[in-house]
Amino acid sequence: MNDLPYPYLLYQWIWKAVDWIFPPVCGGCSILGTRWCDQCQQSLQRIRGQLCSRCGMPMGTNTVCNHCHERPFVIDGLRAYACYAGPLRNAIHRLKYQRDIALGETLAGFLVELYREVQWEIDLVVAVPLGVVRRRERGYNQAALIAYPLSLAIRVPYGRGALQRVRETASQVDLSFLQRLENVKDAFWADAPKVAGRNVLVIDDVTTTGATINACAEALKKAGANTVYGFVVARTILSEGGRNDRAS
Ligand SMILES: [Zn+2]
Ligand SMILES: [Zn+2]
């Protein structure tokens, strides 16, 4: 842990100070005294091994999944830390809907671990943006609360405003894979001077098919980004052709 850069340690320290004043509960199981307990850590189902080489969906083989055969992704790689289930699902829910914003830093720690595993070359970190209306309702972007501490930890600049949502999109729940791609098509815009020639890592809290983060990759590449990768904390694991879930 001693190789972590000073700004990240400072950021962690600020949240530790907040925890000291307001004792936290575990984001996964609500036990008092920690933001993430050992038991919840052990419950994580990491997503590793044989993955679709495009979208990162777990596969029995190292090939391309059926979705990516149907319509190839633009994103150069997408990885999820763990399955969207159990305590991790609770924690993401608390961060997103219950204003437990300190969990952003906790979840960022998982992506620091993932970053060390994949060893992608990254120059810029951005978060999947919310639309203006949803941002105003929620008061914060949960993906940014994960992306910013990650950028500090891996010493890569954070691209504030580099990626924006230019139209609100309907909920992706109950949409098929192709409907999801249509739903988020052209929903994002990237600022060319900030992203051109860069290797960008896009961060989101959760994904199902990767359609949203792929739409971000399309906007970034249209603005001249060199390569675009994606990290999500959790992924809903669907059977091939499955469609019902609560992630976006
Ligand atoms: Zn717990
Ligand atoms: Zn795939």
Short mmCIF file of C-alpha atoms and ligand atoms in Angstrom, two decimals:
data_model
loop_
_atom_site.label_atom_id
_atom_site.label_comp_id
_atom_site.label_asym_id
_atom_site.label_seq_id
_atom_site.Cartn_x
_atom_site.Cartn_y
_atom_site.Cartn_z
CA MET A 1 0.00 0.00 0.00
CA ASN A 2 2.98 2.33 0.49
CA ASP A 3 3.28 2.93 -3.26
CA LEU A 4 0.01 4.89 -3.29
CA PRO A 5 0.49 8.54 -4.25
CA TYR A 6 0.12 11.29 -1.71
CA PRO A 7 -3.04 12.94 -3.17
CA TYR A 8 -4.85 9.58 -2.98
CA LEU A 9 -3.72 8.98 0.59
CA LEU A 10 -4.93 12.47 1.47
CA TYR A 11 -8.29 11.75 -0.18
CA GLN A 12 -8.57 8.51 1.83
CA TRP A 13 -7.57 10.34 4.98
CA ILE A 14 -10.37 12.89 4.50
CA TRP A 15 -12.92 10.07 4.32
CA LYS A 16 -11.35 8.37 7.34
CA ALA A 17 -11.78 11.65 9.23
CA VAL A 18 -15.44 11.73 8.19
CA ASP A 19 -15.78 8.11 9.40
CA TRP A 20 -14.25 9.10 12.72
CA ILE A 21 -16.84 11.84 13.21
CA PHE A 22 -19.75 9.82 11.80
CA PRO A 23 -19.09 6.13 12.45
CA PRO A 24 -19.83 4.30 9.21
CA VAL A 25 -21.87 1.19 8.55
CA CYS A 26 -20.77 -1.48 6.09
CA GLY A 27 -22.14 -0.76 2.62
CA GLY A 28 -22.75 -4.45 2.09
CA CYS A 29 -24.34 -5.68 5.34
CA SER A 30 -24.93 -2.55 7.47
CA ILE A 31 -22.73 -3.78 10.36
CA LEU A 32 -21.50 -0.79 12.38
CA GLY A 33 -17.92 0.45 12.41
CA THR A 34 -16.57 0.03 8.89
CA ARG A 35 -17.51 1.05 5.36
CA TRP A 36 -16.76 -2.42 4.00
CA CYS A 37 -16.31 -5.43 6.27
CA ASP A 38 -14.15 -8.53 5.81
CA GLN A 39 -17.15 -10.79 5.45
CA CYS A 40 -18.53 -8.71 2.58
CA GLN A 41 -15.07 -8.68 1.02
CA GLN A 42 -15.04 -12.48 1.09
CA SER A 43 -18.49 -12.62 -0.50
CA LEU A 44 -17.27 -10.91 -3.69
CA GLN A 45 -17.52 -13.01 -6.81
CA ARG A 46 -14.65 -11.74 -8.93
CA ILE A 47 -15.01 -11.84 -12.71
CA ARG A 48 -11.85 -13.39 -14.06
CA GLY A 49 -10.68 -16.15 -16.32
CA GLN A 50 -12.11 -16.67 -19.78
CA LEU A 51 -13.87 -13.51 -20.94
CA CYS A 52 -15.23 -12.27 -24.26
CA SER A 53 -12.25 -10.52 -25.79
CA ARG A 54 -14.41 -7.50 -26.72
CA CYS A 55 -17.00 -6.87 -24.02
CA GLY A 56 -15.51 -8.81 -21.11
CA MET A 57 -18.56 -11.04 -20.58
CA PRO A 58 -17.59 -14.28 -18.82
CA MET A 59 -17.42 -17.12 -21.32
CA GLY A 60 -16.55 -20.77 -21.35
CA THR A 61 -13.85 -19.97 -23.89
CA ASN A 62 -11.59 -17.07 -24.87
CA THR A 63 -13.62 -16.11 -27.92
CA VAL A 64 -16.14 -13.42 -28.84
CA CYS A 65 -19.63 -13.64 -27.32
CA ASN A 66 -22.85 -13.80 -29.35
CA HIS A 67 -23.67 -10.15 -28.64
CA CYS A 68 -20.32 -9.02 -30.02
CA HIS A 69 -20.86 -11.18 -33.09
CA GLU A 70 -24.17 -9.40 -33.66
CA ARG A 71 -22.76 -5.93 -33.36
CA PRO A 72 -19.10 -5.44 -32.44
CA PHE A 73 -18.22 -3.00 -29.70
CA VAL A 74 -16.10 0.05 -30.37
CA ILE A 75 -14.54 -0.09 -26.90
CA ASP A 76 -11.09 -1.65 -26.84
CA GLY A 77 -11.64 -3.53 -23.60
CA LEU A 78 -14.15 -3.71 -20.79
CA ARG A 79 -13.62 -5.32 -17.40
CA ALA A 80 -15.78 -5.64 -14.32
CA TYR A 81 -14.38 -6.23 -10.86
CA ALA A 82 -17.10 -8.57 -9.58
CA CYS A 83 -20.64 -9.84 -10.10
CA TYR A 84 -23.50 -7.48 -9.34
CA ALA A 85 -24.90 -9.50 -6.46
CA GLY A 86 -25.17 -9.70 -2.68
CA PRO A 87 -23.28 -7.15 -0.55
CA LEU A 88 -21.62 -5.47 -3.54
CA ARG A 89 -25.03 -4.84 -5.06
CA ASN A 90 -26.16 -3.37 -1.71
CA ALA A 91 -23.12 -1.08 -1.60
CA ILE A 92 -23.68 0.24 -5.13
CA HIS A 93 -27.33 0.79 -4.28
CA ARG A 94 -26.39 2.74 -1.14
CA LEU A 95 -23.94 4.89 -3.08
CA LYS A 96 -26.44 5.57 -5.83
CA TYR A 97 -29.75 5.99 -4.08
CA GLN A 98 -29.06 6.50 -0.37
CA ARG A 99 -26.43 9.24 -0.58
CA ASP A 100 -23.76 7.08 1.09
CA ILE A 101 -21.14 8.88 -0.97
CA ALA A 102 -18.14 7.72 1.06
CA LEU A 103 -18.61 4.34 -0.64
CA GLY A 104 -17.24 5.86 -3.87
CA GLU A 105 -13.74 5.73 -2.41
CA THR A 106 -14.28 2.16 -1.15
CA LEU A 107 -15.39 0.95 -4.58
CA ALA A 108 -12.54 2.85 -6.26
CA GLY A 109 -10.18 0.64 -4.26
CA PHE A 110 -11.52 -2.39 -6.15
CA LEU A 111 -10.78 -0.71 -9.47
CA VAL A 112 -7.24 0.11 -8.34
CA GLU A 113 -6.80 -3.65 -7.90
CA LEU A 114 -8.32 -4.29 -11.33
CA TYR A 115 -6.05 -1.69 -12.93
CA ARG A 116 -2.99 -3.49 -11.57
CA GLU A 117 -4.25 -6.73 -13.06
CA VAL A 118 -4.98 -5.54 -16.62
CA GLN A 119 -1.96 -3.25 -17.08
CA TRP A 120 -3.59 -1.13 -19.77
CA GLU A 121 -1.83 2.05 -20.80
CA ILE A 122 -4.08 4.94 -19.74
CA ASP A 123 -3.61 8.75 -20.01
CA LEU A 124 -7.03 9.98 -18.92
CA VAL A 125 -9.78 8.78 -16.58
CA VAL A 126 -13.39 9.85 -17.14
CA ALA A 127 -16.70 8.89 -15.55
CA VAL A 128 -19.87 7.96 -17.42
CA PRO A 129 -21.78 11.23 -17.07
CA LEU A 130 -25.35 11.64 -15.90
CA GLY A 131 -27.77 13.86 -17.76
CA VAL A 132 -28.44 17.31 -16.33
CA VAL A 133 -31.86 16.35 -14.95
CA ARG A 134 -30.73 13.17 -13.17
CA ARG A 135 -27.60 14.88 -11.91
CA ARG A 136 -29.73 17.63 -10.40
CA GLU A 137 -32.12 15.12 -8.80
CA ARG A 138 -29.34 13.02 -7.27
CA GLY A 139 -26.97 15.87 -6.49
CA TYR A 140 -23.88 13.92 -7.54
CA ASN A 141 -22.64 11.44 -10.12
CA GLN A 142 -21.85 8.13 -8.44
CA ALA A 143 -19.51 7.11 -11.27
CA ALA A 144 -17.44 10.26 -10.72
CA LEU A 145 -17.17 9.45 -7.01
CA ILE A 146 -15.47 6.21 -8.05
CA ALA A 147 -13.48 7.57 -11.01
CA TYR A 148 -11.86 10.52 -9.25
CA PRO A 149 -10.15 8.62 -6.40
CA LEU A 150 -9.12 5.94 -8.92
CA SER A 151 -7.41 8.62 -11.03
CA LEU A 152 -5.53 9.83 -7.94
CA ALA A 153 -4.46 6.31 -7.02
CA ILE A 154 -3.13 5.43 -10.48
CA ARG A 155 -1.60 8.89 -11.11
CA VAL A 156 -3.61 9.53 -14.26
CA PRO A 157 -5.34 12.89 -14.91
CA TYR A 158 -9.09 13.04 -14.35
CA GLY A 159 -10.96 14.46 -17.35
CA ARG A 160 -13.53 16.73 -15.77
CA GLY A 161 -16.07 17.70 -18.44
CA ALA A 162 -14.24 15.70 -21.09
CA LEU A 163 -17.29 13.48 -21.62
CA GLN A 164 -20.85 14.74 -21.39
CA ARG A 165 -24.32 13.29 -21.78
CA VAL A 166 -26.17 15.29 -24.40
CA ARG A 167 -29.53 13.62 -24.04
CA GLU A 168 -31.35 11.79 -21.29
CA THR A 169 -31.91 8.11 -21.94
CA ALA A 170 -34.74 5.85 -20.88
CA SER A 171 -34.07 3.14 -18.32
CA GLN A 172 -32.38 0.14 -19.91
CA VAL A 173 -34.28 -2.31 -17.72
CA ASP A 174 -36.22 -4.81 -19.83
CA LEU A 175 -34.50 -3.81 -23.06
CA SER A 176 -32.77 -6.35 -25.24
CA PHE A 177 -29.12 -5.96 -26.12
CA LEU A 178 -29.84 -4.32 -29.50
CA GLN A 179 -32.51 -2.07 -27.96
CA ARG A 180 -29.98 -0.96 -25.35
CA LEU A 181 -27.49 -0.01 -28.06
CA GLU A 182 -30.18 2.06 -29.81
CA ASN A 183 -31.31 3.64 -26.53
CA VAL A 184 -27.87 5.11 -25.75
CA LYS A 185 -26.78 5.83 -29.31
CA ASP A 186 -25.46 9.41 -29.65
CA ALA A 187 -26.33 10.14 -26.02
CA PHE A 188 -22.75 11.29 -25.30
CA TRP A 189 -20.37 13.94 -26.54
CA ALA A 190 -16.65 14.23 -25.90
CA ASP A 191 -14.51 17.36 -25.88
CA ALA A 192 -11.92 16.84 -28.63
CA PRO A 193 -9.16 19.10 -27.19
CA LYS A 194 -9.28 17.11 -23.94
CA VAL A 195 -9.40 13.61 -25.39
CA ALA A 196 -7.77 13.60 -28.85
CA GLY A 197 -4.83 11.22 -29.04
CA ARG A 198 -5.40 10.03 -25.45
CA ASN A 199 -5.87 6.53 -24.09
CA VAL A 200 -9.03 6.91 -22.06
CA LEU A 201 -10.42 4.78 -19.26
CA VAL A 202 -14.18 5.21 -18.76
CA ILE A 203 -15.61 4.35 -15.33
CA ASP A 204 -19.11 3.29 -14.36
CA ASP A 205 -20.59 1.65 -11.29
CA VAL A 206 -22.44 -1.19 -12.96
CA THR A 207 -23.16 -2.62 -16.38
CA THR A 208 -25.16 -5.40 -17.94
CA THR A 209 -24.32 -5.55 -21.64
CA GLY A 210 -21.76 -2.72 -21.76
CA ALA A 211 -24.00 -0.73 -24.14
CA THR A 212 -23.75 2.55 -22.20
CA ILE A 213 -20.01 2.47 -21.76
CA ASN A 214 -19.63 1.48 -25.41
CA ALA A 215 -21.67 4.54 -26.43
CA CYS A 216 -19.20 6.62 -24.38
CA ALA A 217 -16.35 4.96 -26.29
CA GLU A 218 -18.03 5.89 -29.59
CA ALA A 219 -18.23 9.57 -28.56
CA LEU A 220 -14.62 9.56 -27.32
CA LYS A 221 -13.33 7.99 -30.53
CA LYS A 222 -15.36 10.41 -32.64
CA ALA A 223 -13.52 13.18 -30.75
CA GLY A 224 -10.18 11.58 -31.61
CA ALA A 225 -9.37 9.40 -28.59
CA ASN A 226 -6.72 6.84 -29.42
CA THR A 227 -7.94 3.86 -27.40
CA VAL A 228 -10.87 3.62 -25.01
CA TYR A 229 -11.18 1.09 -22.21
CA GLY A 230 -13.86 0.67 -19.61
CA PHE A 231 -13.98 -0.40 -15.96
CA VAL A 232 -17.11 -1.09 -13.99
CA VAL A 233 -17.27 -2.14 -10.38
CA ALA A 234 -19.94 -4.75 -11.03
CA ARG A 235 -21.57 -6.57 -13.86
CA THR A 236 -24.91 -8.30 -14.03
CA ILE A 237 -24.23 -11.73 -15.38
CA LEU A 238 -26.91 -12.74 -17.84
CA SER A 239 -27.34 -16.00 -19.55
CA GLU A 240 -26.85 -15.52 -23.29
CA GLY A 241 -29.90 -13.66 -24.55
CA GLY A 242 -31.03 -12.84 -21.02
CA ARG A 243 -32.53 -9.44 -20.53
CA ASN A 244 -34.10 -8.74 -17.17
CA ASP A 245 -31.99 -6.87 -14.63
CA ARG A 246 -31.79 -3.58 -12.88
CA ALA A 247 -28.49 -2.24 -14.14
CA SER A 248 -27.96 0.33 -16.85
ZN ZN B 1 -20.36 -6.09 5.53
ZN ZN B 2 -18.80 -9.80 -26.03
#
